[in-house]
Tab-separated table of C-alpha atoms in Angstrom:
chain	number	residue	atom	x	y	z
M	8	ALA	CA	77.984	81.964	86.846
M	9	GLN	CA	81.247	82.945	88.076
M	10	SER	CA	84.216	80.532	88.294
M	11	VAL	CA	87.812	80.700	88.791
M	12	THR	CA	90.639	78.372	87.620
M	13	GLN	CA	94.077	78.311	88.942
M	14	LEU	CA	96.120	76.643	86.305
M	15	ASP	CA	98.852	75.274	88.521
M	16	SER	CA	98.356	73.155	91.691
M	17	HIS	CA	102.016	73.535	92.512
M	18	VAL	CA	104.664	76.027	91.378
M	19	SER	CA	108.461	75.592	92.460
M	20	VAL	CA	110.844	78.402	92.130
M	21	SER	CA	114.403	79.170	93.431
M	22	GLU	CA	114.923	81.974	95.850
M	23	GLY	CA	115.582	85.210	94.095
M	24	THR	CA	113.855	84.195	90.888
M	25	PRO	CA	110.444	85.607	89.509
M	26	VAL	CA	107.143	84.118	90.660
M	27	LEU	CA	104.152	83.640	88.435
M	28	LEU	CA	100.905	82.055	89.735
M	29	ARG	CA	98.061	81.916	87.108
M	30	CYS	CA	94.456	82.458	87.452
M	31	ASN	CA	91.706	82.547	84.843
M	32	TYR	CA	88.163	83.664	85.756
M	33	SER	CA	84.690	83.425	84.208
M	34	SER	CA	82.254	86.084	85.021
M	35	SER	CA	79.176	87.502	83.178
M	36	TYR	CA	79.572	90.813	85.144
M	37	SER	CA	82.479	93.168	85.859
M	38	PRO	CA	84.273	91.111	88.494
M	39	SER	CA	86.011	91.857	91.600
M	40	LEU	CA	89.124	89.679	91.951
M	41	PHE	CA	91.338	89.022	94.872
M	42	TRP	CA	94.417	87.065	95.808
M	43	TYR	CA	94.730	85.435	99.277
M	44	VAL	CA	97.852	83.753	100.740
M	45	GLN	CA	97.672	81.027	103.465
M	46	HIS	CA	100.730	80.224	105.175
M	47	PRO	CA	100.980	76.723	106.882
M	48	ASN	CA	98.624	76.536	109.784
M	49	LYS	CA	97.406	80.054	109.374
M	50	GLY	CA	94.317	81.873	108.230
M	51	LEU	CA	93.913	83.648	104.852
M	52	GLN	CA	95.617	87.045	104.374
M	53	LEU	CA	94.581	89.446	101.602
M	54	LEU	CA	97.362	90.086	99.197
M	55	LEU	CA	95.542	92.365	96.827
M	56	LYS	CA	92.279	93.108	95.110
M	57	TYR	CA	91.095	94.344	91.749
M	58	THR	CA	87.871	96.467	91.671
M	59	SER	CA	87.867	98.064	88.154
M	60	ALA	CA	90.256	100.778	88.950
M	61	ALA	CA	93.839	100.331	87.617
M	62	THR	CA	94.430	97.076	85.822
M	63	LEU	CA	97.773	96.687	87.430
M	64	VAL	CA	97.267	96.065	91.147
M	65	LYS	CA	100.034	96.270	93.699
M	66	GLY	CA	99.807	94.343	96.894
M	67	ILE	CA	101.638	93.474	99.937
M	68	ASN	CA	105.154	91.955	100.241
M	69	GLY	CA	106.151	92.892	96.596
M	70	PHE	CA	103.307	91.001	94.872
M	71	GLU	CA	101.246	92.491	91.997
M	72	ALA	CA	98.646	91.218	89.608
M	73	GLU	CA	97.370	92.419	86.191
M	74	PHE	CA	93.745	92.254	85.244
M	75	LYS	CA	93.527	91.367	81.514
M	76	LYS	CA	89.800	91.348	80.474
M	77	SER	CA	90.557	90.186	76.905
M	78	GLU	CA	92.337	87.053	78.381
M	79	THR	CA	89.989	86.749	81.422
M	80	SER	CA	93.097	86.510	83.661
M	81	PHE	CA	94.469	87.836	86.824
M	82	HIS	CA	97.895	86.401	87.340
M	83	LEU	CA	100.028	87.055	90.325
M	84	THR	CA	103.626	87.868	90.021
M	85	LYS	CA	106.649	88.828	92.112
M	86	PRO	CA	109.991	89.945	90.722
M	87	SER	CA	112.114	87.912	93.281
M	88	ALA	CA	110.915	85.088	95.432
M	89	HIS	CA	111.745	84.942	99.199
M	90	MET	CA	111.691	81.778	101.294
M	91	SER	CA	108.897	83.350	103.454
M	92	ASP	CA	106.680	83.339	100.264
M	93	ALA	CA	106.270	79.621	100.416
M	94	ALA	CA	102.565	79.091	100.998
M	95	GLU	CA	99.149	78.347	99.376
M	96	TYR	CA	97.793	81.064	97.257
M	97	PHE	CA	93.977	81.365	96.345
M	98	CYS	CA	92.550	83.370	93.428
M	99	VAL	CA	89.087	84.605	94.300
M	100	VAL	CA	86.260	86.229	92.382
M	101	SER	CA	83.228	88.043	93.456
M	102	GLY	CA	80.741	89.532	91.001
M	103	GLU	CA	78.352	92.391	90.912
M	104	ASP	CA	75.115	90.183	90.760
M	105	SER	CA	74.298	90.417	94.280
M	106	SER	CA	76.131	87.099	94.893
M	107	TYR	CA	76.984	86.787	98.403
M	108	LYS	CA	79.699	84.146	97.794
M	109	LEU	CA	83.551	84.431	97.243
M	110	ILE	CA	84.267	81.880	94.532
M	111	PHE	CA	87.635	80.328	95.405
M	112	GLY	CA	90.157	78.710	92.943
M	113	SER	CA	91.460	75.344	94.028
M	114	GLY	CA	94.738	77.035	95.227
M	115	THR	CA	98.343	76.923	94.128
M	116	ARG	CA	101.091	75.725	96.431
M	117	LEU	CA	104.255	77.773	95.985
M	118	LEU	CA	107.498	76.091	97.040
M	119	VAL	CA	110.698	78.125	97.203
M	120	ARG	CA	114.076	76.294	97.025
M	121	PRO	CA	116.993	77.815	98.701
C	3	ASP	CA	93.576	97.438	111.956
C	4	THR	CA	92.178	94.538	109.956
C	5	GLU	CA	92.088	92.036	112.594
C	6	VAL	CA	89.597	89.171	113.171
C	7	THR	CA	90.408	87.394	116.427
C	8	GLN	CA	89.373	83.631	116.867
C	9	THR	CA	89.566	81.477	120.062
C	10	PRO	CA	90.424	78.769	120.742
C	11	LYS	CA	93.284	78.097	118.228
C	12	HIS	CA	92.906	74.392	118.767
C	13	LEU	CA	90.032	72.382	120.110
C	14	VAL	CA	89.622	68.597	120.577
C	15	MET	CA	86.235	67.437	121.482
C	16	GLY	CA	84.359	64.081	121.739
C	17	MET	CA	81.359	63.235	119.747
C	18	THR	CA	79.070	63.769	122.695
C	19	ASN	CA	80.629	67.099	123.848
C	20	LYS	CA	79.266	70.565	123.435
C	21	LYS	CA	81.758	73.377	122.669
C	22	SER	CA	81.801	76.741	121.045
C	23	LEU	CA	84.192	78.695	118.710
C	24	LYS	CA	84.355	82.350	119.267
C	25	CYS	CA	85.284	85.199	116.829
C	26	GLU	CA	85.582	89.010	117.463
C	27	GLN	CA	86.231	91.982	115.180
C	28	HIS	CA	86.446	95.680	116.036
C	29	MET	CA	86.477	97.163	112.564
C	30	GLY	CA	82.867	98.147	112.442
C	31	HIS	CA	82.014	95.511	109.974
C	32	ARG	CA	78.352	94.524	109.731
C	33	ALA	CA	78.700	91.226	108.069
C	34	MET	CA	80.467	88.140	109.571
C	35	TYR	CA	81.051	84.694	108.222
C	36	TRP	CA	81.916	81.228	109.091
C	37	TYR	CA	83.954	79.022	106.729
C	38	LYS	CA	85.038	75.440	106.911
C	39	GLN	CA	88.376	74.388	105.422
C	40	LYS	CA	89.512	70.780	104.956
C	41	ALA	CA	93.162	69.960	104.299
C	42	LYS	CA	94.486	71.017	100.906
C	43	LYS	CA	91.085	72.440	99.938
C	44	PRO	CA	89.762	76.092	99.558
C	45	PRO	CA	87.482	77.400	102.364
C	46	GLU	CA	83.651	76.549	102.016
C	47	LEU	CA	81.117	79.064	103.108
C	48	MET	CA	78.915	77.898	105.994
C	49	PHE	CA	77.039	80.910	107.319
C	50	VAL	CA	76.617	84.587	106.781
C	51	TYR	CA	75.425	87.207	109.322
C	52	SER	CA	74.323	90.546	108.210
C	53	TYR	CA	73.405	93.163	110.822
C	54	GLU	CA	73.382	90.471	113.642
C	55	LYS	CA	70.827	88.544	111.431
C	56	LEU	CA	71.456	85.091	109.804
C	57	SER	CA	71.451	85.829	106.166
C	58	ILE	CA	72.761	82.725	104.687
C	59	ASN	CA	72.850	79.030	105.806
C	60	GLU	CA	74.649	76.942	103.307
C	61	SER	CA	72.639	73.789	104.164
C	62	VAL	CA	74.793	73.137	107.205
C	63	PRO	CA	73.851	70.347	109.658
C	64	SER	CA	72.023	71.483	112.712
C	65	ARG	CA	74.812	70.054	114.840
C	66	PHE	CA	76.432	73.536	113.836
C	67	SER	CA	74.676	76.302	115.314
C	68	PRO	CA	75.781	79.853	114.775
C	69	GLU	CA	75.062	82.942	116.927
C	70	CYS	CA	75.759	86.513	116.678
C	71	PRO	CA	75.220	88.262	120.063
C	72	ASN	CA	76.280	91.625	118.864
C	73	SER	CA	77.975	93.438	115.906
C	74	SER	CA	81.392	92.460	117.039
C	75	LEU	CA	80.957	88.836	118.181
C	76	LEU	CA	80.223	85.689	116.259
C	77	ASN	CA	79.973	82.248	117.778
C	78	LEU	CA	79.746	78.869	116.393
C	79	HIS	CA	78.159	76.297	118.848
C	80	LEU	CA	79.201	72.632	118.385
C	81	HIS	CA	77.238	69.562	119.490
C	82	ALA	CA	77.272	65.955	118.557
C	83	LEU	CA	79.928	66.423	115.853
C	84	GLN	CA	81.359	63.663	113.706
C	85	PRO	CA	85.003	62.879	113.053
C	86	GLU	CA	84.548	64.094	109.453
C	87	ASP	CA	83.796	67.594	110.962
C	88	SER	CA	87.419	67.907	111.914
C	89	ALA	CA	88.789	70.927	109.976
C	90	LEU	CA	90.027	74.504	110.298
C	91	TYR	CA	87.166	76.843	110.927
C	92	LEU	CA	87.660	80.282	109.627
C	93	CYS	CA	85.778	83.404	110.835
C	94	ALA	CA	85.751	86.419	108.422
C	95	SER	CA	84.030	89.786	108.370
C	96	SER	CA	83.553	92.555	105.816
C	97	LEU	CA	81.979	96.046	105.968
C	98	ARG	CA	78.806	94.685	104.488
C	99	GLN	CA	77.552	91.418	103.119
C	100	MET	CA	79.465	90.372	100.116
C	101	SER	CA	77.032	91.655	97.442
C	102	HIS	CA	79.026	94.998	96.657
C	103	SER	CA	82.002	94.864	94.390
C	104	GLY	CA	85.220	95.402	96.058
C	105	ASN	CA	83.800	94.600	99.484
C	106	THR	CA	86.862	92.904	101.040
C	107	ILE	CA	86.530	89.957	103.351
C	108	TYR	CA	89.119	89.748	106.261
C	109	PHE	CA	89.869	86.386	107.627
C	110	GLY	CA	90.832	85.197	111.167
C	111	GLU	CA	93.666	82.785	111.893
C	112	GLY	CA	91.196	80.067	112.333
C	113	SER	CA	90.293	77.396	114.875
C	114	TRP	CA	91.619	73.883	114.300
C	115	LEU	CA	88.878	71.388	115.406
C	116	THR	CA	89.600	67.770	116.016
C	117	VAL	CA	86.693	65.383	116.784
C	118	VAL	CA	87.572	62.129	118.326
């Protein structure tokens, strides 16, 4: 069965410093992996997705994630945090076993200090 | 355009009321979803419609009744709700039901429901 673990419930960074949000997954199949962002009182917005093409995936707003099969990880990074990046981030996995569900991580709250 | 539109944005209803949440997309997607999200938690799947037919019901209480009038619209009818049903209700859509790798689900902004 697939699962996803977000290793930090909260991450706090200063504006202008790098962001790292960690995600490990478990899947018996070649997974599809996604990062979604949810700003306060908003819906979920897709940041990026991995679907077995390039292992380094570029998303919107300067975010990128690297798929590492050997480490079963899909960490989200950004070189320089902006105040507008403060939000909840969800790592999500979907497998190729005809599963109809997105499996969500528990979320990481990113705080950006001025 | 990757827009899923939900109305109303906010709804307050009594436990004896009947109300509906509405969702619309014009991306040609044939799968539509309802999710429920409580504060500080990830979304939980409620229903999946595929080609206007109910495909999945995640054991949701019958006081929630989904309806898919056509390929662009999805409704969630609410009746005799409980205060614990207060949550953010998210509609989403994808090209097909989420059984294909890389099939991306696009979410709406959500409807905030408060049951009093």
